[in-house]
PDB file of C-alpha atoms and ligand atoms in Angstrom:
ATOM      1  CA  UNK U 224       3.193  23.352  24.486  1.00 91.00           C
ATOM      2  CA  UNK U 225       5.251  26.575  24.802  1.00 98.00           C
ATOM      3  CA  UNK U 226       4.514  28.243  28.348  1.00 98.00           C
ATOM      4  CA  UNK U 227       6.079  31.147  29.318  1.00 98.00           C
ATOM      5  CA  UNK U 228       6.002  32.971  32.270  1.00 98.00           C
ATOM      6  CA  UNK U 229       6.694  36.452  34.364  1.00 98.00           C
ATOM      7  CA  UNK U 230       9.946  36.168  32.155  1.00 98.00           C
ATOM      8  CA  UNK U 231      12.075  39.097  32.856  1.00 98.00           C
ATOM      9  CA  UNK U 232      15.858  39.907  31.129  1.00 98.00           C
ATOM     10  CA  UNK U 233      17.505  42.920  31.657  1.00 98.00           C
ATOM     11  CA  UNK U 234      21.628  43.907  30.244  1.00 97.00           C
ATOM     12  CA  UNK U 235      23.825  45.614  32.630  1.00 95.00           C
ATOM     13  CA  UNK U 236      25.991  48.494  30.159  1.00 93.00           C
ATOM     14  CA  UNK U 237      28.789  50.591  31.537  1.00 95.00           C
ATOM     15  CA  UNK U 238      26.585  53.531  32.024  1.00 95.00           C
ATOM     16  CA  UNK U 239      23.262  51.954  32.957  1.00 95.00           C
ATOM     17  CA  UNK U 240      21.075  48.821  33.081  1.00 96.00           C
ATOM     18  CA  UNK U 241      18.650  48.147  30.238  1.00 96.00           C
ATOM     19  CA  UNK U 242      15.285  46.350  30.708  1.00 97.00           C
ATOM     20  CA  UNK U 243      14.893  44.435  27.804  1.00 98.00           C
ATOM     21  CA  UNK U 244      12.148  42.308  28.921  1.00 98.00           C
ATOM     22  CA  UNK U 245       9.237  42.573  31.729  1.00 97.00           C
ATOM     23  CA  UNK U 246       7.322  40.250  33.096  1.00 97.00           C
ATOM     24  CA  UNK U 247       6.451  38.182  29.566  1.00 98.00           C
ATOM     25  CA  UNK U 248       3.943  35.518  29.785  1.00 98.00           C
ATOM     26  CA  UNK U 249       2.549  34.166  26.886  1.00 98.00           C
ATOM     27  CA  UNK U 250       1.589  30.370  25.841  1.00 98.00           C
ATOM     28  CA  UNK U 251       1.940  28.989  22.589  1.00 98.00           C
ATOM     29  CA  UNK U 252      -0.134  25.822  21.611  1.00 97.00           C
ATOM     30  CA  UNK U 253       1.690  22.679  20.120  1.00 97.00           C
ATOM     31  CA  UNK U 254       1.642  22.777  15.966  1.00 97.00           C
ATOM     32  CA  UNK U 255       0.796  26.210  15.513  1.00 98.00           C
ATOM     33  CA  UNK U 256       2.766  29.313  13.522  1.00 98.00           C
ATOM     34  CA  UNK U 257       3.217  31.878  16.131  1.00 98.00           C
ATOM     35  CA  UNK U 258       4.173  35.480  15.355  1.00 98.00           C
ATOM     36  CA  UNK U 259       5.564  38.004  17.632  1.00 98.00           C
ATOM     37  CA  UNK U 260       5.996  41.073  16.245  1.00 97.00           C
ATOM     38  CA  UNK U 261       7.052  44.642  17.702  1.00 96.00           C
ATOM     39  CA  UNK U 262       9.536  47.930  16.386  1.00 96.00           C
ATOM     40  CA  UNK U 263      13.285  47.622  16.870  1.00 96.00           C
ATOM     41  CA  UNK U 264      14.226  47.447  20.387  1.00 96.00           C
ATOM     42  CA  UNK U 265      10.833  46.309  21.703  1.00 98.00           C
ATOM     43  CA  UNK U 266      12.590  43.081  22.747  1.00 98.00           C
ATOM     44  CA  UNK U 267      11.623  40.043  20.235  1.00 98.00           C
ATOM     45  CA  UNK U 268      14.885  38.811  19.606  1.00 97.00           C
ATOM     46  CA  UNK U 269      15.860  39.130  23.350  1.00 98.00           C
ATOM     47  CA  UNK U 270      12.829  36.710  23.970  1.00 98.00           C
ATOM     48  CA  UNK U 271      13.062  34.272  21.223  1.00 97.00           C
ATOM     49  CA  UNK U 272      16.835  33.776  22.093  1.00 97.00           C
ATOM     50  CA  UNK U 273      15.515  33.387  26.128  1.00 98.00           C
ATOM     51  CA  UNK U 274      13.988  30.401  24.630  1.00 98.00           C
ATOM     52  CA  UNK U 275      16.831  28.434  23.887  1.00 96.00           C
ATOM     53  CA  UNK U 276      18.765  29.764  26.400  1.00 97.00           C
ATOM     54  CA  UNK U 277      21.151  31.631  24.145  1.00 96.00           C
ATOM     55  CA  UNK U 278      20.200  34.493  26.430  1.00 97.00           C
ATOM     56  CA  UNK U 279      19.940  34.022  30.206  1.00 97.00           C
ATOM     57  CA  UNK U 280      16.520  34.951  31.561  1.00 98.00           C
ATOM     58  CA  UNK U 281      17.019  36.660  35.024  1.00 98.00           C
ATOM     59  CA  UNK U 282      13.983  35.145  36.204  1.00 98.00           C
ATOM     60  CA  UNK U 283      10.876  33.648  35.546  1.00 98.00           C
ATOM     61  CA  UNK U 284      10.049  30.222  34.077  1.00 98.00           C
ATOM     62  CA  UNK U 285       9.722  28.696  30.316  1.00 98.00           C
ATOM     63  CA  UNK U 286       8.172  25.098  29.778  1.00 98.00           C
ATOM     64  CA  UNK U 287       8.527  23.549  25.882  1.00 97.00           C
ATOM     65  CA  UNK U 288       6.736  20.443  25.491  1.00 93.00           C
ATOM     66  CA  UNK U 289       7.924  18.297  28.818  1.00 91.00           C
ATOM     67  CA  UNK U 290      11.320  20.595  29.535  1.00 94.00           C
ATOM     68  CA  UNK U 291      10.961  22.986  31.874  1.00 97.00           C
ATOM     69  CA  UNK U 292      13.734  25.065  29.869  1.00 97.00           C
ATOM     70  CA  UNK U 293      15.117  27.864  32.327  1.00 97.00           C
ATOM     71  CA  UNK U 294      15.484  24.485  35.500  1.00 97.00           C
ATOM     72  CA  UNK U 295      17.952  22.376  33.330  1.00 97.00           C
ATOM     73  CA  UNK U 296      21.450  22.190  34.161  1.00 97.00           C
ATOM     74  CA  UNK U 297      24.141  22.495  30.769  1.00 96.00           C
ATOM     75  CA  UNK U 298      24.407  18.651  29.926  1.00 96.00           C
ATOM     76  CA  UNK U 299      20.313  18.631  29.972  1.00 97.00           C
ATOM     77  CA  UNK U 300      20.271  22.142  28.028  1.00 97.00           C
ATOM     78  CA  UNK U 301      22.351  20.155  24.819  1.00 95.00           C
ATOM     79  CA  UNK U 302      20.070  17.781  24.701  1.00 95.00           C
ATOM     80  CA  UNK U 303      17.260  19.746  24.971  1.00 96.00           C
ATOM     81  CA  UNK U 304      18.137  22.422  22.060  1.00 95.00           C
ATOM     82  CA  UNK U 305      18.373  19.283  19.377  1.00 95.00           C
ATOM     83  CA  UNK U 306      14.662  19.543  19.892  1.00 95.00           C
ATOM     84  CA  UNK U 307      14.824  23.243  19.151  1.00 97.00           C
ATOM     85  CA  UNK U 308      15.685  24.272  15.349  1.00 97.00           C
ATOM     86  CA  UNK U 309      16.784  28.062  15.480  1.00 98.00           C
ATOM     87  CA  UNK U 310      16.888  29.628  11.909  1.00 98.00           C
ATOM     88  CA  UNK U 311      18.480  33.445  11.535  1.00 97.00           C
ATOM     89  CA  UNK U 312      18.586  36.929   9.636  1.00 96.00           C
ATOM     90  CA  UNK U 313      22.414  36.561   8.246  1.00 97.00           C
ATOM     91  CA  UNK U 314      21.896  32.362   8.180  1.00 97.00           C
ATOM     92  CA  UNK U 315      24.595  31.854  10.629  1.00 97.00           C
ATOM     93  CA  UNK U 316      26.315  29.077   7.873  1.00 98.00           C
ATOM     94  CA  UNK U 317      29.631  27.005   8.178  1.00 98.00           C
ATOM     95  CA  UNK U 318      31.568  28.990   5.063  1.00 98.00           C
ATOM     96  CA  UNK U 319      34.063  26.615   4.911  1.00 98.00           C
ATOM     97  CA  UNK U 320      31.964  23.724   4.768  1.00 98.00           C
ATOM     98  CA  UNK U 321      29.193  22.156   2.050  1.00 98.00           C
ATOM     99  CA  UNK U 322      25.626  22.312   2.190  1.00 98.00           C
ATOM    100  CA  UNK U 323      25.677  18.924   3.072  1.00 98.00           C
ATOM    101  CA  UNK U 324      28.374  19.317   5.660  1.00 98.00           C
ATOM    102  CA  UNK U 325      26.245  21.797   7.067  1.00 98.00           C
ATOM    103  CA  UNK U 326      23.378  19.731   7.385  1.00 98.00           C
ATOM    104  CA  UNK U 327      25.136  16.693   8.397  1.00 98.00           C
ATOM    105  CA  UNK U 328      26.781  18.661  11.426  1.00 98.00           C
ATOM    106  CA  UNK U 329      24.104  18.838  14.496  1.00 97.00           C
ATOM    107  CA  UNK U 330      23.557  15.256  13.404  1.00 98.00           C
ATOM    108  CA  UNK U 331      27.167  14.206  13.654  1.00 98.00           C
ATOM    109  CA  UNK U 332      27.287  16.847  17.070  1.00 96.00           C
ATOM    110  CA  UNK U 333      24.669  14.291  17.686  1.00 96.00           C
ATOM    111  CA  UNK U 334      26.619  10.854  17.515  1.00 97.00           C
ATOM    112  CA  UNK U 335      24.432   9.491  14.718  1.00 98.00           C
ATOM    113  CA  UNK U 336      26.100   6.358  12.462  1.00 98.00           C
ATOM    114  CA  UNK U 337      27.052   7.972   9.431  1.00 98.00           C
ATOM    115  CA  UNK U 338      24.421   5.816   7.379  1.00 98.00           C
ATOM    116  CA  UNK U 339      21.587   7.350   8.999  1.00 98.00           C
ATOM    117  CA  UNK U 340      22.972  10.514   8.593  1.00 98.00           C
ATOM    118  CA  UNK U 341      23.509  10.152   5.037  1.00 98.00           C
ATOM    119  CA  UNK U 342      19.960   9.141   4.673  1.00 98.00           C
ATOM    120  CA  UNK U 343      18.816  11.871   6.743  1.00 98.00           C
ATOM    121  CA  UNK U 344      20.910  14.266   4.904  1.00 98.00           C
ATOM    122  CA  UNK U 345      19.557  13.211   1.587  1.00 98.00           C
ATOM    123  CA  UNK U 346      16.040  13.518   3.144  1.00 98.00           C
ATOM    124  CA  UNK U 347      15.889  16.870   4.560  1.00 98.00           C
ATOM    125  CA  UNK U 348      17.612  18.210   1.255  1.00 98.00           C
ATOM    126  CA  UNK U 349      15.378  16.956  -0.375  1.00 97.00           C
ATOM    127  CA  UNK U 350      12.494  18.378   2.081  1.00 97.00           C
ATOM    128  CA  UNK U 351      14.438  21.963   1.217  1.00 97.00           C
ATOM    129  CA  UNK U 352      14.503  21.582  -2.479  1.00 97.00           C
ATOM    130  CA  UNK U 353      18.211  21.645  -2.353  1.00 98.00           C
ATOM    131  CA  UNK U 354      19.399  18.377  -3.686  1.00 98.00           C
ATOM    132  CA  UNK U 355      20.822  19.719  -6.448  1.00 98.00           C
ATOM    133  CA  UNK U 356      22.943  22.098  -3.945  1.00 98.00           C
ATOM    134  CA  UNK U 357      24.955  19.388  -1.706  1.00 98.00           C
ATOM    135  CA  UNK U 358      28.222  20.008  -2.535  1.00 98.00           C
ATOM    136  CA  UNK U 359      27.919  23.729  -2.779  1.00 98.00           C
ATOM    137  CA  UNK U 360      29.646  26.562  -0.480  1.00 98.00           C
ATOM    138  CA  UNK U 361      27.632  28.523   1.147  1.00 98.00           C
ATOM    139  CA  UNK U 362      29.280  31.788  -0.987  1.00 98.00           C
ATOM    140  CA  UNK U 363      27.858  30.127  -3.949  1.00 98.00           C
ATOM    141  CA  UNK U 364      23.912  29.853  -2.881  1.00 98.00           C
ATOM    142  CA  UNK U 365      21.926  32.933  -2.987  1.00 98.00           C
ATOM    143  CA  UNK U 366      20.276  34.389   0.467  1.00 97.00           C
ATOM    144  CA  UNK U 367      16.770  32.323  -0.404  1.00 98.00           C
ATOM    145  CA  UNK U 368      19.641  29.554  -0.622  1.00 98.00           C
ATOM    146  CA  UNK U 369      21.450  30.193   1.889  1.00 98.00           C
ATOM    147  CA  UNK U 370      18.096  30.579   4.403  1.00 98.00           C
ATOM    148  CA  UNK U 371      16.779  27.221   3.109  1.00 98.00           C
ATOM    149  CA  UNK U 372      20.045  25.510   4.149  1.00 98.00           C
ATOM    150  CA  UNK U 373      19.348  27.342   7.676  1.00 98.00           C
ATOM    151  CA  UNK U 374      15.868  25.987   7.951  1.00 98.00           C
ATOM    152  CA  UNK U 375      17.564  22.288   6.429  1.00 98.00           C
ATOM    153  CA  UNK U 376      20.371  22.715   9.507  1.00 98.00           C
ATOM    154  CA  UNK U 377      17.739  23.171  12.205  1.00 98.00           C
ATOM    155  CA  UNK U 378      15.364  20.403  11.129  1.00 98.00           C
ATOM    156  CA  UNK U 379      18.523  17.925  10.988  1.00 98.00           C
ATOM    157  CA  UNK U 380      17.581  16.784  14.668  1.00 97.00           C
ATOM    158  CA  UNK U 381      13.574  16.069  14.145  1.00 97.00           C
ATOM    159  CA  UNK U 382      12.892  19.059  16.653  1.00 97.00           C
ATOM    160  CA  UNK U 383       9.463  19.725  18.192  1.00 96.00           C
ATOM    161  CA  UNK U 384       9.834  23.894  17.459  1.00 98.00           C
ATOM    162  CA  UNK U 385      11.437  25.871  15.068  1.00 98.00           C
ATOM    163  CA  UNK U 386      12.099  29.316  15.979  1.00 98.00           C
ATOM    164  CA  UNK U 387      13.091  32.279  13.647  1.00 98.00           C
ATOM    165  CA  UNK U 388      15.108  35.279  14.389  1.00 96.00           C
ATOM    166  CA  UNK U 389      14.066  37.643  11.386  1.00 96.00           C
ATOM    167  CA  UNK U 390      14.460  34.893   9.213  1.00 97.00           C
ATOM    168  CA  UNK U 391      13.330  36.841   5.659  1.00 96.00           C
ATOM    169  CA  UNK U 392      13.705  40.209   6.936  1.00 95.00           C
ATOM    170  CA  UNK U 393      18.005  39.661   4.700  1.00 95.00           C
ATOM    171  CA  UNK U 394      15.791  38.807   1.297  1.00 96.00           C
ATOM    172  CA  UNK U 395      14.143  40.653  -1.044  1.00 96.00           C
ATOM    173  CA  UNK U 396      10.353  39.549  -0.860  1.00 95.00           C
ATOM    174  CA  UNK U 397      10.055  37.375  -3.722  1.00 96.00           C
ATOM    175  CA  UNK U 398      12.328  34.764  -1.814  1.00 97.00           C
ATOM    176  CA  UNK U 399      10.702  36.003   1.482  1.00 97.00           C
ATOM    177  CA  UNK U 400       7.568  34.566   0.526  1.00 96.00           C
ATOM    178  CA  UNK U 401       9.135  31.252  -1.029  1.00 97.00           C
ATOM    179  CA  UNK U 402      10.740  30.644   2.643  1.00 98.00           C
ATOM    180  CA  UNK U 403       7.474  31.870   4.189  1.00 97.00           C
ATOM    181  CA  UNK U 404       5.780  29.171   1.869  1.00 97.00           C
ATOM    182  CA  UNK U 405       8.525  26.664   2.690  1.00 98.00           C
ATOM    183  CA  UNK U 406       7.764  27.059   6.786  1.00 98.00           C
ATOM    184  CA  UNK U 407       4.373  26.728   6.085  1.00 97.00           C
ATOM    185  CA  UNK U 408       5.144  23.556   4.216  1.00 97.00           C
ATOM    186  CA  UNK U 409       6.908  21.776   6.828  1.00 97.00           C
ATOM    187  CA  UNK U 410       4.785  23.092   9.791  1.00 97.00           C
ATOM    188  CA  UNK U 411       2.007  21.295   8.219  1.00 96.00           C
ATOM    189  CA  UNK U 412       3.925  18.330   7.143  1.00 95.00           C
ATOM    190  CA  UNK U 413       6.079  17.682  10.261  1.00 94.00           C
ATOM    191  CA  UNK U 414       3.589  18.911  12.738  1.00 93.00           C
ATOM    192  CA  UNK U 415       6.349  21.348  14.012  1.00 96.00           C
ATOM    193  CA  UNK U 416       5.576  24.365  16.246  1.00 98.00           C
ATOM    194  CA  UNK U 417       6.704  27.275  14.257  1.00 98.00           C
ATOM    195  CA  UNK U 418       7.721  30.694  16.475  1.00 98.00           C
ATOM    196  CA  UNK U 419       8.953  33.835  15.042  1.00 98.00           C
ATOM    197  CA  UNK U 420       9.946  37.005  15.157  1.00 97.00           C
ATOM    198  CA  UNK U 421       9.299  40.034  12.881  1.00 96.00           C
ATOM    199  CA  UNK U 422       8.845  43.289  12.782  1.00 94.00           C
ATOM    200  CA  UNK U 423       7.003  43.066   9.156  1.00 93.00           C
ATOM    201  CA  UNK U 424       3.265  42.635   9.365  1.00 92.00           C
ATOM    202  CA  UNK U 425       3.076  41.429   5.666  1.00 92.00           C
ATOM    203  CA  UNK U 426       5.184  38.345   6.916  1.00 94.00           C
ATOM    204  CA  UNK U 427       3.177  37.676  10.325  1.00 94.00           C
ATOM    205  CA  UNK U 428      -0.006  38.092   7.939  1.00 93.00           C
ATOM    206  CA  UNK U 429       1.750  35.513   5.867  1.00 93.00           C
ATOM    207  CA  UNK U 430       1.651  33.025   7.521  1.00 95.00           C
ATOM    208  CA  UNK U 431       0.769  32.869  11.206  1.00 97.00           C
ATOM    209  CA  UNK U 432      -2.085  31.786  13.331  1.00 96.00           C
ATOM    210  CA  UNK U 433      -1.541  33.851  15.867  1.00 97.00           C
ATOM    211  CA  UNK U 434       0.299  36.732  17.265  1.00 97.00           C
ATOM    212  CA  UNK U 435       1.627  38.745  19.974  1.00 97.00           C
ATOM    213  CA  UNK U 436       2.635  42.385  19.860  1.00 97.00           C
ATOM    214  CA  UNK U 437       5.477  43.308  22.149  1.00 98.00           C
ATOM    215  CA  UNK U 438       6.424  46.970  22.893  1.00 98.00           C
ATOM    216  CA  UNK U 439       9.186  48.015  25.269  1.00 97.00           C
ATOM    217  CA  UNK U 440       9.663  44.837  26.639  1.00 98.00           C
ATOM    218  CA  UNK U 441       6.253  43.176  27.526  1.00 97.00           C
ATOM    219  CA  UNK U 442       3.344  41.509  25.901  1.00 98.00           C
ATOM    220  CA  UNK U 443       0.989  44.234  24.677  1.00 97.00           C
ATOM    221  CA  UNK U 444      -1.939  42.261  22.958  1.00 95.00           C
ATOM    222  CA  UNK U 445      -2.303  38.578  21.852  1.00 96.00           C
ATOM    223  CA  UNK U 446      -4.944  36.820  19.577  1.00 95.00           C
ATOM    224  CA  UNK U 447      -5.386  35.436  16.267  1.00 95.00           C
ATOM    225  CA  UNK U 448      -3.925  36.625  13.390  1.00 94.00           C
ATOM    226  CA  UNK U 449      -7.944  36.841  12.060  1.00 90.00           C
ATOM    227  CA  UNK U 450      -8.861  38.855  15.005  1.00 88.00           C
ATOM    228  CA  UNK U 451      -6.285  41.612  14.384  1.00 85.00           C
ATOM    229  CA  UNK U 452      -6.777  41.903  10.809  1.00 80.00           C
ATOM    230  CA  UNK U 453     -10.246  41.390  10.372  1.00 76.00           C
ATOM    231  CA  UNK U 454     -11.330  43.424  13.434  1.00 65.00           C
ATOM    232  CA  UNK U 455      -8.913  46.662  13.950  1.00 56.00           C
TER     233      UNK U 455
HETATM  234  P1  LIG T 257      14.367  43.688  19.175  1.00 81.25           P
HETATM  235  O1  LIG T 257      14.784  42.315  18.805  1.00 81.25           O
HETATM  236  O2  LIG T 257      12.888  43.847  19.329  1.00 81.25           O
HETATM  237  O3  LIG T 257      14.969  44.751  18.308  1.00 81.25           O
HETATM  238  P2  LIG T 257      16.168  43.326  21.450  1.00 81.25           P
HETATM  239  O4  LIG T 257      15.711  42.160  22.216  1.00 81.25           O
HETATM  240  O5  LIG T 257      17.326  43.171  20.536  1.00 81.25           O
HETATM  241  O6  LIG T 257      14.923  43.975  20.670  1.00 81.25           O
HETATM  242  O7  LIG T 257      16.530  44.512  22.469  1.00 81.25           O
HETATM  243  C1  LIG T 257      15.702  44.895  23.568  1.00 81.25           C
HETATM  244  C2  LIG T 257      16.420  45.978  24.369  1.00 81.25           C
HETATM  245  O8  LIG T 257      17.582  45.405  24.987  1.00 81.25           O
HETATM  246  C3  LIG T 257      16.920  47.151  23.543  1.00 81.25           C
HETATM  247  O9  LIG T 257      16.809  48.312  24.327  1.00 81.25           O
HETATM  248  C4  LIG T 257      18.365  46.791  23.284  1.00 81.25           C
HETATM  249  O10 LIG T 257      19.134  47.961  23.094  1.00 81.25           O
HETATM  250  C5  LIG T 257      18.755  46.078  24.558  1.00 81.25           C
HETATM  251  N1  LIG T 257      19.799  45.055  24.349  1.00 81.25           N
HETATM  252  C6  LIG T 257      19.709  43.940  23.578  1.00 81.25           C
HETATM  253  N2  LIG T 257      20.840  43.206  23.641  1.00 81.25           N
HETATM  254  C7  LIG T 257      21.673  43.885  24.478  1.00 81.25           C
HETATM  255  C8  LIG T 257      23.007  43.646  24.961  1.00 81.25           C
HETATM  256  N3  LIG T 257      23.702  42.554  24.614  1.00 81.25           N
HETATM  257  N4  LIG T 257      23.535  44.575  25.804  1.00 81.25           N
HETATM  258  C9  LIG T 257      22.840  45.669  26.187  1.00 81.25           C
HETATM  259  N5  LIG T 257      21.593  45.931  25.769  1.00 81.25           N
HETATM  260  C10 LIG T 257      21.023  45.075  24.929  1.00 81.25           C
HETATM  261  P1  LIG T 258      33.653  12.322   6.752  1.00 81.25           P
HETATM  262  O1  LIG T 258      35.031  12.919   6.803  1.00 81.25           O
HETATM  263  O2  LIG T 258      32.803  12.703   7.921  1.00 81.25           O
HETATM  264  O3  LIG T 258      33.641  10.840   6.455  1.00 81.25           O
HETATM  265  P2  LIG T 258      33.150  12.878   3.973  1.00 81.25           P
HETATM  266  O4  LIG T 258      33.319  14.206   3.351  1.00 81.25           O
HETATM  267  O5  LIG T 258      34.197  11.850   3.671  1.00 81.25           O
HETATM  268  O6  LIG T 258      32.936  13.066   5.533  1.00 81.25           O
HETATM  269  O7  LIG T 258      31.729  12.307   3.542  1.00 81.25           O
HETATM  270  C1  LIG T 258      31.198  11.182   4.130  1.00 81.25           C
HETATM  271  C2  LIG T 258      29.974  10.752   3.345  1.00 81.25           C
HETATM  272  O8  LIG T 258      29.106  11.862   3.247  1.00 81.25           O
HETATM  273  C3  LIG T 258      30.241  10.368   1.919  1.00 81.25           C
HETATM  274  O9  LIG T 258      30.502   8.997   1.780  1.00 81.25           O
HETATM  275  C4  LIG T 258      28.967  10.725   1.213  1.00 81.25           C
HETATM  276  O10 LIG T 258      28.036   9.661   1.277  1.00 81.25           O
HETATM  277  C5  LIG T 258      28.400  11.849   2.033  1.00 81.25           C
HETATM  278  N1  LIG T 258      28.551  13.141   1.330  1.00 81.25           N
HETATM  279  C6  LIG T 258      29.483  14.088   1.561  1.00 81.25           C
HETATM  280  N2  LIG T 258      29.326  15.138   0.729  1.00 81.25           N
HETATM  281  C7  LIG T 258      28.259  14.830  -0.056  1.00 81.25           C
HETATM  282  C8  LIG T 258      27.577  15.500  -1.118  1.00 81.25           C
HETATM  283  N3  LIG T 258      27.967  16.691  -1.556  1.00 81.25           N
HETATM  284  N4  LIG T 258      26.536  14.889  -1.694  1.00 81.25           N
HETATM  285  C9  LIG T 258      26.130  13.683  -1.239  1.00 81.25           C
HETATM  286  N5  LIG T 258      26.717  13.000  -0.251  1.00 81.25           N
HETATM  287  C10 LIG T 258      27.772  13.569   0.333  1.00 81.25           C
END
């Protein structure tokens, strides 16, 4: 479902050019919980952002599902990311609007009649346990809160993959493994393709099926989460 390959990104600084990733091929089957996980600066967030295109690969190629991600001109690229949820570290939230603002906004971005997306709104809430929360601010949730709006925001659009950018690594890890719980909820629920990043093995052990370990900037090992704990 997810096929990447010979992916490679590098940053140009003042002083020098950084390789942040090299030649990265990896394939990620349809309804499963991938984990990538590596130390700071191996590259993760670099190639989970490559996904959606919120970084620029330099070259190499990335399928999801039918798109052919890194070929589509801008107009295709919108429409393509509905179908990709993205859920962050700090949240990323509208402050000035509600939680249901929040959540109705990639669906309004969208051009859905508002009656659907009040009935979608009301749904996906609900999905989140956060009913009770609509007409909160954001400053008024806590950060398990706060991240379950995230995960509500990204599902708005009924996309195919979710992918998290250090989405616990903010809360304490009580409320990590109630969002951990949560994802594991709605992957098996929505039959959503769950991919994320992490450089906690407690939260890859968690929850995912299988793994990748990335180290300066390439794929290192892959397998089953089994295979790596059960087997060192
Ligand atoms: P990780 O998410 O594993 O911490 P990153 O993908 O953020 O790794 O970074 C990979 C490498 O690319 C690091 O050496 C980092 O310093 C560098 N890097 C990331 N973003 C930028 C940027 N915008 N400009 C320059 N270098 C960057
Ligand atoms: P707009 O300016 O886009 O019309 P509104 O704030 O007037 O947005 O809200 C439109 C509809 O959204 C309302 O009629 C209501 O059904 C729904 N809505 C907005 N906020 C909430 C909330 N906190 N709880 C439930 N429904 C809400």
């Amino acid at each position: 479902m997810i096929v990447i390959r010979d992916l490679c990104k590098s940053y140009a600084t003042p002083s020098s050019t950084v390789t942040a990733l090299s030649e990265v091929n990896l394939t990620i089957d349809k309804g499963d919980i991938f984990g990538i996980i590596g130390f700071s600066g191996a590259g993760k967030s670099t190639l989970i952002r490559c996904l959606n295109r919120l970084e620029e690969p330099d070259s190499g190629s990335i399928r999801i599902g039918d798109h052919v991600i890194t070929d589509l001109n801008d107009k295709e690229l919108r429409l393509a990311r509905r179908k990709i949820g993205m859920i962050f570290q700090q949240f990323n939230l509208l402050d000035a609007k509600t939680v249901w603002h929040n959540v109705a906004f990639p669906l309004q971005v969208a051009g859905h009649p508002k009656p659907y997306i009040r009935e979608r709104v009301a749904e996906i809430l609900e999905l989140v346990q956060l009913s009770d929360k609509a007409g909160a601010y954001p400053a008024q949730l806590s950060g398990g809160q706060k991240q379950r709006v995230g995960i509500a925001r990204a599902l708005a659009n009924e996309p195919d993959v979710l992918l998290s950018d250090e989405a616990t690594s903010a809360l304490d890890p009580q409320t990590t493994y109630s969002i951990l719980e949560l994802l594991q909820d709605i992957n098996r629920k929505l039959k959503l393709t769950i991919v994320l990043i992490t450089h906690e093995l407690d939260v890859l052990s968690h929850i995912c099926r299988h793994m990748a370990v990335i180290e300066g900037g390439t794929i290192v090992e892959t397998g089953t989460v089994d295979q790596f704990f059960l087997n060192p």
